[in-house]
Coordinates of C-alpha atoms in Angstrom, one line a residue:
X278 CA -0.1 0.0 0.0
X279 CA 1.2 3.5 -0.9
X280 CA 1.2 5.3 2.4
X281 CA 3.5 8.0 3.7
X282 CA 3.9 9.7 7.1
X283 CA 4.5 13.4 6.7
X284 CA 5.9 15.2 9.7
X285 CA 3.5 17.2 11.0
X286 CA 3.9 32.2 18.2
X287 CA 5.1 33.4 16.2
X288 CA 5.2 36.2 13.7
X289 CA 7.4 37.3 10.9
X290 CA 10.2 34.9 10.2
X291 CA 12.5 37.3 8.4
X292 CA 12.9 41.0 7.9
X293 CA 12.8 42.5 4.3
X294 CA 16.0 44.4 3.2
X295 CA 16.0 48.2 3.4
X296 CA 14.9 49.7 0.1
X297 CA 12.6 48.5 -2.6
X298 CA 11.2 45.0 -2.5
X299 CA 11.8 42.8 -5.7
X300 CA 8.5 41.8 -7.3
X301 CA 9.3 38.1 -6.7
X302 CA 10.3 38.6 -3.0
X303 CA 8.6 36.3 -0.5
X304 CA 7.9 36.7 3.2
X305 CA 7.6 33.7 5.5
X306 CA 5.3 34.1 8.6
X307 CA 5.3 31.3 11.3
X308 CA 2.6 31.0 13.9
X309 CA 0.9 28.9 16.5
X310 CA -2.5 29.3 18.2
X311 CA -2.3 30.2 21.9
X312 CA -1.7 27.0 23.9
X313 CA -0.4 25.0 21.1
X314 CA 2.2 22.4 21.5
X315 CA 1.9 21.3 17.9
X316 CA 0.3 23.2 14.9
X317 CA -0.7 21.6 11.6
X318 CA -2.0 23.7 8.6
X319 CA -4.0 22.1 5.8
X320 CA -5.7 24.7 3.7
X321 CA -5.5 28.3 2.5
X322 CA -8.1 30.3 0.7
X323 CA -8.1 33.2 -1.8
X324 CA -8.0 35.8 1.0
X325 CA -5.1 34.2 2.7
X326 CA -7.0 32.6 5.6
X327 CA -5.7 29.3 6.7
X328 CA -7.3 26.4 8.5
X329 CA -5.9 23.4 10.5
X330 CA -5.7 22.1 13.9
X331 CA -3.3 22.3 17.0
X332 CA -2.6 20.0 20.0
X333 CA -2.8 21.3 23.5
X334 CA -0.9 20.3 26.6
X335 CA -3.3 17.5 27.2
X336 CA -2.8 16.2 23.7
X337 CA -6.4 17.2 22.7
X338 CA -6.8 18.5 19.1
X339 CA -8.6 21.7 18.2
X340 CA -9.6 23.2 15.0
X341 CA -8.5 26.7 14.1
X342 CA -8.8 29.4 11.5
X343 CA -6.1 32.1 11.0
X344 CA -7.6 35.2 9.2
X345 CA -5.5 37.1 6.7
X346 CA -4.9 39.8 9.4
X347 CA -3.3 37.2 11.6
X348 CA -6.2 36.8 14.0
X349 CA -6.5 33.1 15.1
X350 CA -9.8 31.7 16.2
X351 CA -9.9 28.2 17.8
X352 CA -13.1 26.0 17.7
X353 CA -14.6 22.7 18.4
X354 CA -17.9 21.3 17.6
X355 CA -20.2 20.5 20.7
X356 CA -19.1 17.2 22.3
X357 CA -15.8 17.0 20.4
X358 CA -12.8 15.5 22.2
X359 CA -10.7 16.1 19.0
X360 CA -11.2 18.4 16.0
X361 CA -9.2 18.6 12.7
X362 CA -10.0 21.3 10.1
X363 CA -9.0 20.1 6.6
X364 CA -10.4 22.6 4.1
X365 CA -11.4 26.3 3.8
X366 CA -13.2 27.9 0.8
X367 CA -13.2 31.4 -0.5
X368 CA -16.2 32.3 1.7
X369 CA -14.4 31.2 4.8
X370 CA -16.5 28.0 5.3
X371 CA -14.4 25.1 6.8
X372 CA -14.8 21.4 6.4
X373 CA -13.3 18.8 8.6
X374 CA -13.9 16.1 11.2
X375 CA -14.3 15.7 14.9
X376 CA -14.2 12.8 17.3
X377 CA -16.6 12.1 20.1
X378 CA -16.0 10.5 23.5
X379 CA -16.3 7.1 21.8
X380 CA -13.6 8.1 19.3
X381 CA -16.1 8.0 16.5
X382 CA -15.3 10.6 13.7
X383 CA -18.0 12.8 12.2
X384 CA -17.9 15.3 9.4
X385 CA -18.6 19.1 10.1
X386 CA -19.2 22.2 8.2
X387 CA -18.2 25.5 9.9
X388 CA -19.8 28.4 8.3
X389 CA -18.1 31.8 8.1
X390 CA -20.2 33.1 11.0
X391 CA -18.9 30.2 13.3
X392 CA -22.1 28.1 13.1
X393 CA -21.1 24.4 13.0
X394 CA -23.2 21.6 11.3
X395 CA -22.2 18.0 11.9
X396 CA -23.0 15.2 9.4
X397 CA -22.3 11.6 8.5
X398 CA -23.2 9.6 5.3
X399 CA -25.8 6.9 6.0
X400 CA -24.1 3.8 7.4
X401 CA -20.9 5.6 8.4
X402 CA -19.1 4.7 11.6
X403 CA -16.3 7.1 10.8
X404 CA -16.5 10.2 8.6
X405 CA -13.5 12.2 7.2
X406 CA -14.4 15.4 5.4
X407 CA -11.2 16.3 3.5
X408 CA -12.1 19.2 1.1
X409 CA -14.7 21.9 0.3
X410 CA -15.3 23.9 -2.9
X411 CA -16.2 27.5 -3.4
X412 CA -20.0 26.7 -3.4
X413 CA -19.7 24.7 -0.2
X414 CA -19.8 21.2 -1.4
X415 CA -17.7 18.9 0.8
X416 CA -15.9 15.8 -0.4
X417 CA -14.3 13.1 1.7
X418 CA -14.7 9.4 2.7
X419 CA -16.1 7.3 5.5
X420 CA -15.9 3.8 7.0
X421 CA -18.9 1.5 7.1
X422 CA -19.5 -1.0 9.9
X423 CA -17.1 -3.5 8.1
X424 CA -14.5 -0.7 8.2
X425 CA -14.6 -0.4 4.4
X426 CA -14.0 3.2 3.2
X427 CA -16.3 4.8 0.5
X428 CA -16.2 8.2 -1.0
X429 CA -18.9 10.8 -0.6
X430 CA -19.8 14.3 -1.8
X431 CA -22.2 16.4 0.3
X432 CA -24.0 19.1 -1.7
X433 CA -24.5 22.6 -0.2
X434 CA -28.1 21.7 0.5
X435 CA -26.9 18.8 2.8
X436 CA -27.6 16.0 0.4
X437 CA -24.9 13.3 0.5
X438 CA -24.0 11.1 -2.5
X439 CA -21.7 8.1 -1.9
X440 CA -19.6 6.2 -4.5
X441 CA -16.8 3.8 -5.2
X442 CA -14.9 3.1 -8.4
X443 CA -15.6 -0.4 -9.9
X444 CA -13.5 -3.0 -8.2
X445 CA -12.7 -0.9 -5.1
X446 CA -12.1 -2.5 -1.7
X447 CA -11.6 0.9 -0.1
X448 CA -12.1 4.5 -1.6
X449 CA -10.1 7.6 -0.3
X450 CA -11.1 11.0 -1.4
X451 CA -8.5 13.9 -1.4
X452 CA -9.8 16.8 -3.3
X453 CA -12.7 18.6 -5.0
X454 CA -12.6 21.6 -7.5
X455 CA -14.9 24.5 -8.2
X456 CA -16.9 22.4 -10.8
X457 CA -17.6 19.6 -8.3
X458 CA -15.0 17.2 -9.8
X459 CA -13.4 14.9 -7.2
X460 CA -10.1 13.0 -7.1
X461 CA -8.7 10.4 -4.9
X462 CA -7.6 6.8 -5.0
X463 CA -8.9 3.3 -4.3
X464 CA -7.5 -0.1 -3.3
X465 CA -8.1 -3.1 -5.5
X466 CA -8.2 -6.7 -4.3
X467 CA -4.5 -6.9 -4.5
X468 CA -4.1 -3.9 -2.3
X469 CA -2.7 -1.8 -5.0
X470 CA -3.8 1.9 -5.1
X471 CA -5.2 3.5 -8.3
X472 CA -6.1 7.1 -9.0
X473 CA -9.6 8.2 -10.0
X474 CA -11.4 11.2 -11.2
X475 CA -15.1 11.5 -10.5
X476 CA -17.0 14.0 -12.7
X477 CA -19.9 16.1 -11.4
X478 CA -22.3 13.7 -13.2
X479 CA -20.9 10.8 -11.2
X480 CA -18.8 9.4 -14.1
X481 CA -15.6 7.8 -12.7
X482 CA -12.3 7.6 -14.7
X483 CA -9.5 5.5 -13.4
X484 CA -5.8 6.3 -14.1
X485 CA -2.3 5.4 -13.3
X486 CA 1.0 6.8 -14.5
X487 CA 2.9 4.3 -16.7
X488 CA 4.8 1.8 -14.5
X489 CA 3.0 2.9 -11.3
X490 CA 2.6 0.3 -8.6
X491 CA 0.5 2.7 -6.5
X492 CA -1.1 6.0 -7.4
X493 CA -2.4 8.8 -5.1
X494 CA -4.0 11.9 -6.7
X495 CA -4.2 14.7 -4.2
X496 CA -5.7 17.8 -5.7
X497 CA -7.5 19.1 -8.8
X498 CA -7.9 22.6 -10.1
X499 CA -10.8 24.3 -11.8
X500 CA -9.6 23.3 -15.3
X501 CA -9.2 19.7 -14.4
X502 CA -5.5 19.4 -14.0
X503 CA -4.6 16.9 -11.3
X504 CA -1.5 16.7 -9.0
X505 CA -0.4 13.8 -7.0
X506 CA 2.2 11.1 -6.3
X507 CA 2.9 7.5 -7.5
X508 CA 5.5 4.8 -6.9
X509 CA 7.6 3.4 -9.8
X510 CA 10.6 1.9 -7.9
X511 CA 10.9 5.3 -6.1
X512 CA 8.2 8.0 -5.3
X513 CA 7.6 10.6 -7.9
X514 CA 5.1 13.5 -8.4
X515 CA 2.8 13.6 -11.4
X516 CA 0.6 16.2 -13.2
X517 CA -2.3 14.8 -15.2
X518 CA -3.7 17.1 -18.0
X519 CA -7.5 17.2 -18.7
X520 CA -6.8 15.1 -21.8
X521 CA -5.3 12.4 -19.7
X522 CA -1.6 13.1 -20.4
X523 CA 0.6 12.4 -17.4
X524 CA 3.9 14.1 -16.8
X525 CA 6.4 13.1 -14.0
X526 CA 7.5 16.0 -11.9
X527 CA 10.3 16.0 -9.3
X528 CA 12.5 18.8 -7.9
X529 CA 16.2 18.3 -8.5
X530 CA 17.7 16.1 -5.8
X531 CA 14.4 14.6 -4.8
X532 CA 14.2 11.0 -3.5
X533 CA 10.4 11.4 -2.8
X534 CA 8.0 14.0 -4.2
X535 CA 4.5 14.7 -2.8
X536 CA 2.5 17.4 -4.7
X537 CA -0.3 18.6 -2.4
X538 CA -2.1 21.4 -4.2
X539 CA -2.6 22.8 -7.7
X540 CA -4.2 26.2 -8.7
X541 CA -6.1 27.4 -11.7
X542 CA -3.0 28.3 -13.8
X543 CA -1.2 25.0 -13.0
X544 CA 1.2 26.0 -10.3
X545 CA 1.8 23.2 -7.9
X546 CA 2.8 23.2 -4.2
X547 CA 4.0 20.3 -2.2
X548 CA 7.0 18.7 -0.4
X549 CA 9.9 16.6 -1.3
X550 CA 12.6 14.6 0.5
X551 CA 16.3 14.9 -0.2
X552 CA 19.0 12.1 0.0
X553 CA 19.6 13.0 3.7
X554 CA 15.8 12.3 4.4
X555 CA 15.1 15.9 5.0
X556 CA 11.8 17.3 3.7
X557 CA 11.5 20.7 2.0
X558 CA 8.7 22.7 0.6
X559 CA 8.4 23.4 -3.2
X560 CA 6.5 25.4 -5.6
X561 CA 6.4 24.4 -9.3
X562 CA 5.5 27.1 -11.6
X563 CA 3.4 26.3 -14.8
X564 CA 6.6 26.4 -17.0
X565 CA 8.1 23.6 -14.9
X566 CA 10.5 25.7 -12.8
X567 CA 10.8 24.6 -9.2
X568 CA 11.4 26.9 -6.3
X569 CA 12.2 25.2 -2.9
X570 CA 11.9 26.7 0.5
X571 CA 12.1 26.1 4.3
X572 CA 10.9 28.4 7.1
X573 CA 13.9 29.6 9.3
X574 CA 14.8 26.9 11.8
X575 CA 13.0 24.0 10.0
X576 CA 14.4 20.6 9.9
X577 CA 11.4 19.2 8.0
X578 CA 8.9 21.3 5.9
X579 CA 5.5 20.1 4.7
X580 CA 3.6 22.4 2.2
X581 CA 0.0 21.4 2.1
X582 CA -2.0 24.1 0.2
X583 CA -1.6 27.2 -2.2
X584 CA -4.0 29.8 -3.3
X585 CA -4.2 31.5 -6.7
X586 CA -1.9 34.3 -5.5
X587 CA 0.7 31.5 -5.0
X588 CA 0.7 31.9 -1.2
X589 CA 1.7 28.6 0.2
X590 CA 0.6 27.3 3.7
X591 CA 1.8 24.3 5.6
X592 CA 3.7 23.3 8.7
X593 CA 7.3 22.5 9.7
X594 CA 9.3 20.8 12.5
X595 CA 11.9 22.7 14.4
X596 CA 15.1 21.3 16.0
X597 CA 13.3 20.7 19.3
X598 CA 10.8 18.5 17.3
X599 CA 8.0 21.0 17.8
X600 CA 5.6 21.6 14.8
X601 CA 4.6 25.1 13.8
X602 CA 2.3 26.6 11.1
X603 CA 3.7 28.7 8.3
X604 CA 2.5 31.0 5.5
X605 CA 4.8 31.9 2.6
X606 CA 3.5 34.7 0.5
X607 CA 4.5 37.4 -2.0
X608 CA 5.3 40.8 -0.3

């Protein structure tokens, strides 16, 4: 099975030089919610607001949103012992999951006014809501009573549609775009993982890069370009065009590449590992140029999301093995 463990207050992490700022200059902000002992960021929206979760001193997990002005608001659905926020859309609505005292997971939608609605597909014993589109449709997956995973899409009106690619023994959904197309992967009877694209009408297209033993699509943009990772002896990133053409993408020196986010013009953000097993963030521009980065003091950087302004959000591990959130943006 293709699995990967990615290592999961602060203010400005560097000062700009005196004088004019070059057009391509970036600033890196690191941050933690109050009381955090570990911070994880999973999504950024058009306005630069980010969502994720943090762990407190009792090891409980709480959702949070950091507004573009730096204000951080923590939240938990009623009855939650753990909360994880996975996605935030342009309206500021957040999708994620929370765990009750029986450690059962439920999906939630947090509206921009802070109102939280919980939901579960019928038959679910564990629900993970992984992404949300601009209209408020939520995609994710759930486990049934036999602990088999199935994909779902929850429409803005609350209607839930469930699905599985043919031959699936377990379906994982990672992303949804503005048109309602969904990407993820499924396990076959031999435990191999295959990528899929589910169109808004429910049509499912399966795909694998040539030579792939396991495929994991992670994100899709509004034009239908898909970014993800696959194994062909070693781990590579890939970019799949709307016509189905697949291109391998790896930063120089990478021994493992994990594209996590793709925006409307085709820029991709993610992480890669070098020959010393150190993980770094990267941004791949539409012309194929790679820019790599790490917050100051990082020994392991995970870039998880990017918006159309090419601001990148994620988290990093410092030398004391404490995890912090970061936001890398143009000045």
